[in-house]
CSV table of C-alpha atoms and ligand atoms in Angstrom, one decimal:
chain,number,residue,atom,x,y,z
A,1,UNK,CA,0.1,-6.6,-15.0
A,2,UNK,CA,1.0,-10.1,-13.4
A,3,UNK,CA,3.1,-9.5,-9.9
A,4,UNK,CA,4.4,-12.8,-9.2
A,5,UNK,CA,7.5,-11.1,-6.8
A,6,UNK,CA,6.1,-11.8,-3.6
A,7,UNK,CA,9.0,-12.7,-1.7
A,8,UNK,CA,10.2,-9.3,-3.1
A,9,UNK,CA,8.0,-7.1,-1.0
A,10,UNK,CA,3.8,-7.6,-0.9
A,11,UNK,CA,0.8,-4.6,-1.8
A,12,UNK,CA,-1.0,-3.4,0.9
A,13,UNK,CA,-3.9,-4.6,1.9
A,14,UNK,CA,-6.6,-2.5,1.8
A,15,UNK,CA,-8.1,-3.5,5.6
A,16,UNK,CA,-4.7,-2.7,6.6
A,17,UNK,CA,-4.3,0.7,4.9
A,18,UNK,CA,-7.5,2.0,6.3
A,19,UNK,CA,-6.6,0.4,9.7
A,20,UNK,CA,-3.4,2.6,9.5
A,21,UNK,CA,-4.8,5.8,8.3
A,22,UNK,CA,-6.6,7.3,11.7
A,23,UNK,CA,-3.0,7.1,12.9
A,24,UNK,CA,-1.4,10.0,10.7
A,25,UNK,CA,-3.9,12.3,11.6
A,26,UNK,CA,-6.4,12.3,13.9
A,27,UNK,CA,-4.4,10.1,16.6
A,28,UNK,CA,-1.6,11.4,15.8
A,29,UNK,CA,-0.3,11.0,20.2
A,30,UNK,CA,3.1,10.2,21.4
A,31,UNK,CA,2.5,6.8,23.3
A,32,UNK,CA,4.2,7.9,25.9
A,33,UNK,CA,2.5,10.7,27.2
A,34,UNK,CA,-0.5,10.2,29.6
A,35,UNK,CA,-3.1,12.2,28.3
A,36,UNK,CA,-5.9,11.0,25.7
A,37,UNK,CA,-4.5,11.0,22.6
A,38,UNK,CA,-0.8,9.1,23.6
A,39,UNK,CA,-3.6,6.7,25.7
A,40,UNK,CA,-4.8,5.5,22.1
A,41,UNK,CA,-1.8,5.5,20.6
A,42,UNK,CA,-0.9,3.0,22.9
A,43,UNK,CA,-4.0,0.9,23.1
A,44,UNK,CA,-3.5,0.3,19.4
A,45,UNK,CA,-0.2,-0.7,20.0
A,46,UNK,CA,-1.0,-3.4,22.4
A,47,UNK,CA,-3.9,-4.7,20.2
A,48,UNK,CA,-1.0,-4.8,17.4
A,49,UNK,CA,0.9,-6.8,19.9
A,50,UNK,CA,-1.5,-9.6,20.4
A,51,UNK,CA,-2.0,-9.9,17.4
A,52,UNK,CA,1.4,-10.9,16.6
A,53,UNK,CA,1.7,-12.7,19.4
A,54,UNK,CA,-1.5,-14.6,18.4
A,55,UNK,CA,0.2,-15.3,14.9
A,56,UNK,CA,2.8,-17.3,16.0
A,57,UNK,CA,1.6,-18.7,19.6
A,58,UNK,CA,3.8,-16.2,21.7
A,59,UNK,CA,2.7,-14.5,24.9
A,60,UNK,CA,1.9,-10.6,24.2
A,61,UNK,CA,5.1,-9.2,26.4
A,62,UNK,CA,7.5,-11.5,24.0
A,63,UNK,CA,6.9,-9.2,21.3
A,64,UNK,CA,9.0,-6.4,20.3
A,65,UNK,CA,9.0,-3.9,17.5
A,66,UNK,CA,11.3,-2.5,14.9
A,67,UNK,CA,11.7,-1.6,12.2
A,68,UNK,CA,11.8,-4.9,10.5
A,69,UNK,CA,13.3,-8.0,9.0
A,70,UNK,CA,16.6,-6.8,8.7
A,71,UNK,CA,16.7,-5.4,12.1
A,72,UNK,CA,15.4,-8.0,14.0
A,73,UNK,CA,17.7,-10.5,12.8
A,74,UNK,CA,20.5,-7.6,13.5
A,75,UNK,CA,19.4,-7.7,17.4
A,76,UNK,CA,19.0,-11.2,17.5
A,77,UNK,CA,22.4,-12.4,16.5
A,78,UNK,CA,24.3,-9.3,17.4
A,79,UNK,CA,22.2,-9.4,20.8
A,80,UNK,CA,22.7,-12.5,21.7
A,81,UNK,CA,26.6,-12.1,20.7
A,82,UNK,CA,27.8,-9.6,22.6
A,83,UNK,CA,25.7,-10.4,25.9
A,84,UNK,CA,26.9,-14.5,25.7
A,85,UNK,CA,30.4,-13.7,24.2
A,86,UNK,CA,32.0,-14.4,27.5
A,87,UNK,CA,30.4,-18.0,27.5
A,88,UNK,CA,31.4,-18.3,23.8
A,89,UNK,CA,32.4,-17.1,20.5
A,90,UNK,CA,30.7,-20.2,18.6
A,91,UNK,CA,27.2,-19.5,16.4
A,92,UNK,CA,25.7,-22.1,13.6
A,93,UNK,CA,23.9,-20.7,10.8
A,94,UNK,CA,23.6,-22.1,7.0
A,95,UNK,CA,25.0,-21.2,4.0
A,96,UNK,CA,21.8,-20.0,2.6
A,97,UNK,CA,20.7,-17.5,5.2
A,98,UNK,CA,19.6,-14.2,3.8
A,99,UNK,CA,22.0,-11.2,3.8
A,100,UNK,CA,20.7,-9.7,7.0
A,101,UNK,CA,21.6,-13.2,9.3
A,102,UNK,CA,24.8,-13.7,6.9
A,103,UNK,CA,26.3,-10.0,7.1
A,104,UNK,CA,26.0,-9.9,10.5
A,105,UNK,CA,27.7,-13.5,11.0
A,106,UNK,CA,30.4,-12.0,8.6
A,107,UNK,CA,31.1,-9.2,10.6
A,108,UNK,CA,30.4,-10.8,14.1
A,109,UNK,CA,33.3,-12.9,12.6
A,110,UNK,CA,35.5,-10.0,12.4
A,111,UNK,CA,34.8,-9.3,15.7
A,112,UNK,CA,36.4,-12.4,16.8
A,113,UNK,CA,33.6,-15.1,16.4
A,114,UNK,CA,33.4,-18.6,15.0
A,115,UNK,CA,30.6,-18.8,12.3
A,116,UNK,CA,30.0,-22.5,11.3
A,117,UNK,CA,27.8,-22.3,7.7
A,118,UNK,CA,25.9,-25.6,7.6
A,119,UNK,CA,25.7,-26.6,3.9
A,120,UNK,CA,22.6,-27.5,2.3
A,121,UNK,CA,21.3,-30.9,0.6
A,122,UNK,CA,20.6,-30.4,-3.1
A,123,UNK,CA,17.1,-30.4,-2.2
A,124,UNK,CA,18.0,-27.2,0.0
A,125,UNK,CA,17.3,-28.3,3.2
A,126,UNK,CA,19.9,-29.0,6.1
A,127,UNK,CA,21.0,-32.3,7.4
A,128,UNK,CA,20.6,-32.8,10.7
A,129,UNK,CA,23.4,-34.4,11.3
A,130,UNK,CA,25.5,-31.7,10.1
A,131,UNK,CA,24.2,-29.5,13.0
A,132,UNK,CA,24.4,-32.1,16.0
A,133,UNK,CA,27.8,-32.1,14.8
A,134,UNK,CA,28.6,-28.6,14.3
A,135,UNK,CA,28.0,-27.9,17.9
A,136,UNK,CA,30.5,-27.5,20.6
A,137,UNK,CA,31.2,-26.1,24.2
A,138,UNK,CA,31.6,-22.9,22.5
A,139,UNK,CA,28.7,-22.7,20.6
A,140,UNK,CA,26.1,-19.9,22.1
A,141,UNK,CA,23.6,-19.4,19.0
A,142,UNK,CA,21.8,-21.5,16.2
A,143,UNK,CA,20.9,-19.0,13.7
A,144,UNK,CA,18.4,-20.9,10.5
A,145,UNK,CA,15.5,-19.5,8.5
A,146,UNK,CA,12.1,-21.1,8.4
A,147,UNK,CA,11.9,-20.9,5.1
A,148,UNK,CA,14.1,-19.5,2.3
A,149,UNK,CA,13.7,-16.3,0.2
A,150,UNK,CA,14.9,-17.6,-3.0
A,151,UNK,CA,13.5,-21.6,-3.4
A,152,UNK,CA,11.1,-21.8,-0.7
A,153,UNK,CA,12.6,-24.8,1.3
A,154,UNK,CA,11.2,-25.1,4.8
A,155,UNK,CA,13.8,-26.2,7.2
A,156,UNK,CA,12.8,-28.8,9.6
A,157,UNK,CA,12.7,-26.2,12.7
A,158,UNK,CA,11.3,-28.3,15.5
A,159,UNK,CA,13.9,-30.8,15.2
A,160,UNK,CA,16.6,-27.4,15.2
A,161,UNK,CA,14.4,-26.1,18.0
A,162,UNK,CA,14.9,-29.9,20.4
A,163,UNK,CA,18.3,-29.8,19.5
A,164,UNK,CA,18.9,-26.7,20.9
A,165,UNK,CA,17.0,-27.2,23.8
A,166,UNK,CA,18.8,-30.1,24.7
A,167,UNK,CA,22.0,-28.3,24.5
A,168,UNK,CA,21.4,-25.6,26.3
A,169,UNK,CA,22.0,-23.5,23.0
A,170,UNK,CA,19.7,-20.1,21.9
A,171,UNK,CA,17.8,-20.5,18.8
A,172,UNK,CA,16.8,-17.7,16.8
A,173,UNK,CA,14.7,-17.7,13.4
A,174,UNK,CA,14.5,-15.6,11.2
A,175,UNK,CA,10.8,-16.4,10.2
A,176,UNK,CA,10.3,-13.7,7.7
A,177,UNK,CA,9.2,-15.8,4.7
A,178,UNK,CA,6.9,-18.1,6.9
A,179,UNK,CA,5.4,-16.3,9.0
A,180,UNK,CA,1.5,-16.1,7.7
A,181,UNK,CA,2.1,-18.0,4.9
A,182,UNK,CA,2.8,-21.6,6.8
A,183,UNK,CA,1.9,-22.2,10.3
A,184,UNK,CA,4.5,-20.9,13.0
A,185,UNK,CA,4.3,-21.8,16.9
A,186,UNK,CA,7.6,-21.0,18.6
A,187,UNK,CA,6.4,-23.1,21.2
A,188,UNK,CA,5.9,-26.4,19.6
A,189,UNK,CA,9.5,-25.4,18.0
A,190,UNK,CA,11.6,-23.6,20.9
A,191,UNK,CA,12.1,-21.0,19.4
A,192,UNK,CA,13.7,-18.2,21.8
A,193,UNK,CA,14.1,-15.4,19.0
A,194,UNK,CA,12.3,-15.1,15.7
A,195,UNK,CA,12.1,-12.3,13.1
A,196,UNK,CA,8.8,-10.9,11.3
A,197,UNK,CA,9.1,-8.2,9.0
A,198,UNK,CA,5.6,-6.5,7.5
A,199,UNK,CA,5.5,-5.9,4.1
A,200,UNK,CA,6.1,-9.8,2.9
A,201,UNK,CA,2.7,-10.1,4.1
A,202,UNK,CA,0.9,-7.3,3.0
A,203,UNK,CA,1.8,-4.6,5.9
A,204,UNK,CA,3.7,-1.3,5.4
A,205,UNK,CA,7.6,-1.6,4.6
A,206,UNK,CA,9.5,-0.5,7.6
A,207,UNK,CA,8.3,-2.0,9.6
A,208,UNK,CA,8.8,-5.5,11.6
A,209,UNK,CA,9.1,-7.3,15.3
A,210,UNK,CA,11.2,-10.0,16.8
A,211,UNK,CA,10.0,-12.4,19.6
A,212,UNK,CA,12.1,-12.9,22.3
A,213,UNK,CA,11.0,-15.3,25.1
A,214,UNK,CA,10.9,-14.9,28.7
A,215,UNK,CA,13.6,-15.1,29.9
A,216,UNK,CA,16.3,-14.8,27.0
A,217,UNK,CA,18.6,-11.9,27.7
A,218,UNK,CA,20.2,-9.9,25.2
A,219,UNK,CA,22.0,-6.7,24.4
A,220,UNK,CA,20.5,-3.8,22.8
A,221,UNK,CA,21.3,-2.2,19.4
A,222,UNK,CA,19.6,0.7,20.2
A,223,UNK,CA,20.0,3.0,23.2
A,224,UNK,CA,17.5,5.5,24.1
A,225,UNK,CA,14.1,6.8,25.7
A,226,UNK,CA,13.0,3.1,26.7
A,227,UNK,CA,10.0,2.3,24.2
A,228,UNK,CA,9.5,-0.8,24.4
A,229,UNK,CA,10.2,-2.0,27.4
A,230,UNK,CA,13.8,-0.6,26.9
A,231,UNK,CA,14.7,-3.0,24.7
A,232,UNK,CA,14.4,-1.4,21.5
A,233,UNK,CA,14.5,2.2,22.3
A,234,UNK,CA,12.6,5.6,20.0
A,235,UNK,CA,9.0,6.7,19.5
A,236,UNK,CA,7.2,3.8,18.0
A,237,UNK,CA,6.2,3.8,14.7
A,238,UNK,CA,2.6,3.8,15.4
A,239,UNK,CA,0.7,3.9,11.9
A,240,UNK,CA,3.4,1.2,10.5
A,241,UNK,CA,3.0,-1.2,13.8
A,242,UNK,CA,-1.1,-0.8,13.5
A,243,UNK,CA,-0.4,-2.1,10.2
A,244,UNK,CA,1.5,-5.1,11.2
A,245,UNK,CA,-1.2,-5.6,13.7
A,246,UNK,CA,-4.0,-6.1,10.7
A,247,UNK,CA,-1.6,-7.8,8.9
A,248,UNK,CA,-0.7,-10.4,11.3
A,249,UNK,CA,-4.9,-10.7,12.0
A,250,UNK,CA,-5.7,-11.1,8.6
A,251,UNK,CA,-2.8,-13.6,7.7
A,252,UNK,CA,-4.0,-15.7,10.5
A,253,UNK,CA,-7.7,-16.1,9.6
A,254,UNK,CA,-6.9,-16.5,6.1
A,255,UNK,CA,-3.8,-19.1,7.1
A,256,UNK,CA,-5.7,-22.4,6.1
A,257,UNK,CA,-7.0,-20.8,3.0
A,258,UNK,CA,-4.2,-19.3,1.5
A,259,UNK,CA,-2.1,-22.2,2.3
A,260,UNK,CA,-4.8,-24.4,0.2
A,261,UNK,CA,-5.6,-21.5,-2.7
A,262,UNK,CA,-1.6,-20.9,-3.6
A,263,UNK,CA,-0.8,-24.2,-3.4
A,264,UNK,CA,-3.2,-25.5,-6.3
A,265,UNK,CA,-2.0,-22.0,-8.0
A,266,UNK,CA,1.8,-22.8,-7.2
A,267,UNK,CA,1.7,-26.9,-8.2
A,268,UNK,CA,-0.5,-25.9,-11.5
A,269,UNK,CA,2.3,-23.5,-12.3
A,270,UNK,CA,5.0,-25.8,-11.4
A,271,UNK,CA,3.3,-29.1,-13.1
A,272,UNK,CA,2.7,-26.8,-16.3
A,273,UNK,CA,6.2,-25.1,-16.6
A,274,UNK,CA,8.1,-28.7,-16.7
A,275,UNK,CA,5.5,-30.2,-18.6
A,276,UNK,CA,5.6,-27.7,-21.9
A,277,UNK,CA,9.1,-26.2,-21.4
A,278,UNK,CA,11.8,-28.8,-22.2
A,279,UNK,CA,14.8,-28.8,-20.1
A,280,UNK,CA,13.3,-26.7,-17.3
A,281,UNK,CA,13.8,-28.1,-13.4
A,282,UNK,CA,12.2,-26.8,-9.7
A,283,UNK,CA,14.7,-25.5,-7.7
A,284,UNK,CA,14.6,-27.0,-4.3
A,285,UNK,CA,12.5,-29.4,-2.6
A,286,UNK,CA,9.0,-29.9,-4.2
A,287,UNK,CA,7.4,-31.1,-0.9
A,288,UNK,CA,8.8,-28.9,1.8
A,289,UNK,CA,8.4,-25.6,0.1
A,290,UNK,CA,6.4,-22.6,0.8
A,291,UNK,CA,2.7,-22.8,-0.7
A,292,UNK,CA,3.8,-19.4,-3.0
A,293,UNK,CA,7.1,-19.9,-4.2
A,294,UNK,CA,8.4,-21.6,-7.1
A,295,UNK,CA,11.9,-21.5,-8.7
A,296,UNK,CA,12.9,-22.5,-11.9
A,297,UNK,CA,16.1,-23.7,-13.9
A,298,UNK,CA,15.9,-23.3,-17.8
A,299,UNK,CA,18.7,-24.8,-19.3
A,300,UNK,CA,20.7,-22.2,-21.6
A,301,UNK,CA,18.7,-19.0,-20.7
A,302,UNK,CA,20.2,-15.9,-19.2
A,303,UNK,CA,18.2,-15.0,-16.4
A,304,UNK,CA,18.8,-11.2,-16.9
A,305,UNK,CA,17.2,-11.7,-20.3
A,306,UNK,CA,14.0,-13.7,-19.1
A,307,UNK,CA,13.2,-11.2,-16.6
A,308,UNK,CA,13.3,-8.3,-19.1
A,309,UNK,CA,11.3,-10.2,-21.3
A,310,UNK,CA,8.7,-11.1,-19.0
A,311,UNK,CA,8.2,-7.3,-18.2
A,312,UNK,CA,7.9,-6.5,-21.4
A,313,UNK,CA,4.9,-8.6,-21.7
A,314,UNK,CA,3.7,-7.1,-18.1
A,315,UNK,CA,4.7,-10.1,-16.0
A,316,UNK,CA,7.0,-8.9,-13.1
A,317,UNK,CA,9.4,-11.9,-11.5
A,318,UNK,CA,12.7,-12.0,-10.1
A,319,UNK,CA,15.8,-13.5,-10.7
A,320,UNK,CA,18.0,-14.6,-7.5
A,321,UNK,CA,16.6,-12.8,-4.6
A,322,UNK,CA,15.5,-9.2,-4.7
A,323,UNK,CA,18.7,-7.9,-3.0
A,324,UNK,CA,21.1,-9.6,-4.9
A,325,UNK,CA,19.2,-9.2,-8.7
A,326,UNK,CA,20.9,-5.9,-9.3
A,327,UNK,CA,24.3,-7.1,-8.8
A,328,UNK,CA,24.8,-9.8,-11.2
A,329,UNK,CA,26.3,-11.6,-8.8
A,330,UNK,CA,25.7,-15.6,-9.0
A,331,UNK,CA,23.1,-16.2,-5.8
A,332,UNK,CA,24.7,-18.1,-3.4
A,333,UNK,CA,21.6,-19.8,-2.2
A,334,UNK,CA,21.4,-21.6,-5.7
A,335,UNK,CA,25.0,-22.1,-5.5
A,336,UNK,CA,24.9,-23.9,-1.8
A,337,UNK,CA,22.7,-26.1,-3.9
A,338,UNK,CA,25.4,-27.6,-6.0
A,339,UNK,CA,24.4,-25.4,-9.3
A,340,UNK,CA,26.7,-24.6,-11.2
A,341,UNK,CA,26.9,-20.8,-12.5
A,342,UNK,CA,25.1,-20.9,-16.0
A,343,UNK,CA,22.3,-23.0,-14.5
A,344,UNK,CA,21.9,-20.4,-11.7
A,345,UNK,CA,22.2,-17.5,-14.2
A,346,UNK,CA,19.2,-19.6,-16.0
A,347,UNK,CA,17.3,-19.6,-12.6
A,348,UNK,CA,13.9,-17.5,-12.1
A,349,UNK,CA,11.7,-16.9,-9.2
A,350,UNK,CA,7.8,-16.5,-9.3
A,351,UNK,CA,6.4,-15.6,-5.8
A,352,UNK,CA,2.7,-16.1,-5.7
A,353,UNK,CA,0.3,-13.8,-3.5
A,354,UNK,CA,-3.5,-13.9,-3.1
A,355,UNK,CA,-4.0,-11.7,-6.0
A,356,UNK,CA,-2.7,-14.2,-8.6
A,357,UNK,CA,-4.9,-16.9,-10.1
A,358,UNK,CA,-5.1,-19.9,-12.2
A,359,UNK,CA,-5.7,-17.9,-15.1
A,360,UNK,CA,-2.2,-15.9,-14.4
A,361,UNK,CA,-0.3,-19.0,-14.0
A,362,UNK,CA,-1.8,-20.0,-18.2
A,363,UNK,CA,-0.8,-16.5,-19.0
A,364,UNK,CA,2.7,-16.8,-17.1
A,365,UNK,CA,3.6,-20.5,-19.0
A,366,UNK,CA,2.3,-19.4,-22.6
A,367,UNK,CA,4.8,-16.2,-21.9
A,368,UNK,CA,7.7,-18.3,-20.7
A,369,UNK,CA,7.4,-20.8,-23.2
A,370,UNK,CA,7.4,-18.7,-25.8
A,371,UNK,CA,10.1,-16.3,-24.2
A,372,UNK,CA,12.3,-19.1,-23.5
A,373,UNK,CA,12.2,-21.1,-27.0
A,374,UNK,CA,12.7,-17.5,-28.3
A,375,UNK,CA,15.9,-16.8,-26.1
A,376,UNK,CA,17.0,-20.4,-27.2
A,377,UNK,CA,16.9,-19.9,-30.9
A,378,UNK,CA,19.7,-17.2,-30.4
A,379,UNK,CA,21.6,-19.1,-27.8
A,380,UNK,CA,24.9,-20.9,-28.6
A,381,UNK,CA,24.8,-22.5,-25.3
A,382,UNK,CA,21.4,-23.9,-26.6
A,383,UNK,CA,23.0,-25.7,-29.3
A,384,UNK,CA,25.8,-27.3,-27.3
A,385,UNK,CA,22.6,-28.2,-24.9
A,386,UNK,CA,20.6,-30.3,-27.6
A,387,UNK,CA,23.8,-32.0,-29.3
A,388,UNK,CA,24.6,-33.3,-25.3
A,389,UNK,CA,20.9,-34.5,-25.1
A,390,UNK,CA,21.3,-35.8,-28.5
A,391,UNK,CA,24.3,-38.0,-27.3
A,392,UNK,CA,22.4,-38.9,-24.7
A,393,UNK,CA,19.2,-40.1,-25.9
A,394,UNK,CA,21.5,-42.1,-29.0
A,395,UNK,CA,23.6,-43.7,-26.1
A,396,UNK,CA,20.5,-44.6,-24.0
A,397,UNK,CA,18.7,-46.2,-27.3
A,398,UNK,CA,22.3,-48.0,-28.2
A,399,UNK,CA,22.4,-49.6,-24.2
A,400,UNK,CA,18.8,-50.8,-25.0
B,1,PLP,C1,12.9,-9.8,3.3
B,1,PLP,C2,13.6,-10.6,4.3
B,1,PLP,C3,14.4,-10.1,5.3
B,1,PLP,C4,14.5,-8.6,5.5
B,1,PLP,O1,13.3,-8.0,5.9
B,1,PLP,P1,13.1,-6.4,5.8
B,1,PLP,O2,11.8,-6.1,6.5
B,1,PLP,O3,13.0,-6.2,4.3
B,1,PLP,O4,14.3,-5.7,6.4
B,1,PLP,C5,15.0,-10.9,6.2
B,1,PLP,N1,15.0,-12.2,6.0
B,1,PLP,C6,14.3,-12.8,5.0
B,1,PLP,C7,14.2,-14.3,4.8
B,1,PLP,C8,13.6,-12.0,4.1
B,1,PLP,O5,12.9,-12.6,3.1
């Protein structure tokens, strides 16, 4: 079996399994009790924390716990929201955040907010200018991903970060694609709130933190016994955060060499793909993209289809995002790039992990291309395709 759905969810690492497992049983302690076995519960906790920390270049006390992605980026907007509301109603975010940041804008909105959705170029990435000018008195937060979940376009987040400084404006991130798999420093960025979630880099699921610097105030979600630090109350997950931990330590000695070892995996799949498979484009920039994601466009093939196919022959992918494959809804993150809706249904994702190698990627093109010329054959859209190109190719030879 070939798992190229990393941006789905990740395996468990095995360090980080056995890292988990005393935690179950034998130190089973509440944290918060005083006596031995809540004392080591604890200790592992901090360790987990600097280790997070140490990931992305945060002090140790401006990392918080939960129980991940989703909920981070819940108690950063929502947070920030309803303690600055007075000050505000205005929050940026784009149009190709991930349902956790756009949900809660959505419903924020009901509340009475005023969400600005930044478009996208058709590379996916932001322009600038589009949020210097999106800003006003009232704006209170500037909500953008590092890098997307679907096409793997890095947003340019220390320019977001200066801008936001110099207006005086909070700047959350929700980092889950990024973090371990490109460098993060919410320093060198002013960041004041970014989301990590676990199992995108091979932690448990369930489990994530957010980073909130010093200083940044904002309401809670959830009320309660006053783990951690009181901001994000109930009895830690301790197994699922030791996990993290060993995650986070891991992903940060193996940063430079991942980076380098998907990359030549990633542009050997991508350089392959266009090469043998006519009509077939990259979705989203080809430079500022993560080092494991690619995202194709095969002209006149149903995504749904591909996928299937591809199992069948024990190579697993995704089409659109994980949460939005099963609805066969268009994916608005391909649609903020100006795609129209047969080329997005045409649209597959491969997300690369450590596992894969360049020996998948010769299995995964010699599937595809065979898949895809087979889906063609039977496609009346695939007809219409080549009598265009036909046109096209007579015209350009007639011009000559
Ligand atoms: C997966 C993902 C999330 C949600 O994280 P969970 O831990 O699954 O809740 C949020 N944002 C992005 C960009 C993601 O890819």
């Amino acid at each position: 079996m070939i798992y190229m759905d990393n941006s789905a969810t990740s395996p468990v690492k095995e360090e980080v399994f056995n890292a988990m497992v005393p935690y179950f049983m034998e130190e089973f302690g509440n944290p918060s009790t005083l006596y031995g076995l809540g004392r080591s519960a604890k200790k592992a906790i901090s360790e987990a924390r600097e280790q997070v920390a140490k990931l992305i270049n945060a002090e140790v006390d401006e990392i918080i716990f939960t129980s991940g992605g989703t909920e981070s980026d819940n108690m950063a907007i929502k947070g920030i929201a309803f303690k600055n509301g007075n000050e505000g109603k205005h929050i940026i975010t784009t149009e190709i955040e991930h349902p956790a940041v756009k949900d809660t804008c959505e419903y924020l909105k009901e509340k009475g907010f005023k969400i600005t959705y930044l478009p996208v170029k058709e590379n996916g990435i932001i322009d600038i200018d589009d949020l210097k000018e999106a800003i006003c008195e009232d704006t209170i937060l500037i909500s953008v991903m590092h890098a997307n979940n679907e096409i793997g376009t890095i947003q340019p987040i220390e320019e977001i970060g200066q801008i936001a400084k110099e207006n005086n404006i909070i700047f959350h991130c929700d980092a889950v694609q990024s973090v371990g798999k490109i460098p993060v420093d919410v320093k060198k960025a002013n960041i004041d709130l970014l989301s990590i979630s676990s199992h995108k880099i091979y932690g448990p699921k369930g489990i994530g933190a957010i980073f909130i610097k010093k200083g940044v105030k904002l309401d809670r979600l959830i009320h309660g016994g006053g783990q951690e630090r009181g901001i994000r109350s109930g009895t830690e997950n301790v197994p699922g955060i030791v996990g993290l931990g060993k995650a986070a330590e891991i992903a940060r000695e193996d940063l430079d060499k991942n980076i380098q070892y998907l990359s030549e995996i990633r542009d050997a799949l991508i350089d392959k793909v266009l090469e043998r498979i006519p009509e077939s484009y990259l979705n989203g920039d080809r430079e500022n993209r993560l080092p494991n994601n690619v995202n194709f466009r095969f002209a006149a093939i149903e995504g749904e289809g591909l996928i299937l196919r591809l199992a069948a022959n024990d190579i697993n992918g995704a089409t659109g995002s994980a949460c939005s494959s099963k609805k066969l809804k268009a994916s608005y993150v391909l649609s903020a790039l100006g795609l129209d809706d047969a080329d997005i249904h045409g649209s597959l994702r491969l997300s690369l992990g450590t596992e894969n190698t360049l020996e998948d990627v010769d299995v995964v093109v010699d599937t595809l291309e065979e898949v895809v010329s087979g889906l063609r054959l039977m496609s009346p859209l695939w007809d219409d395709e080549k009598n265009e190109s036909m046109e096209l190719d007579e015209s350009k030879f007639t011009s000559h």
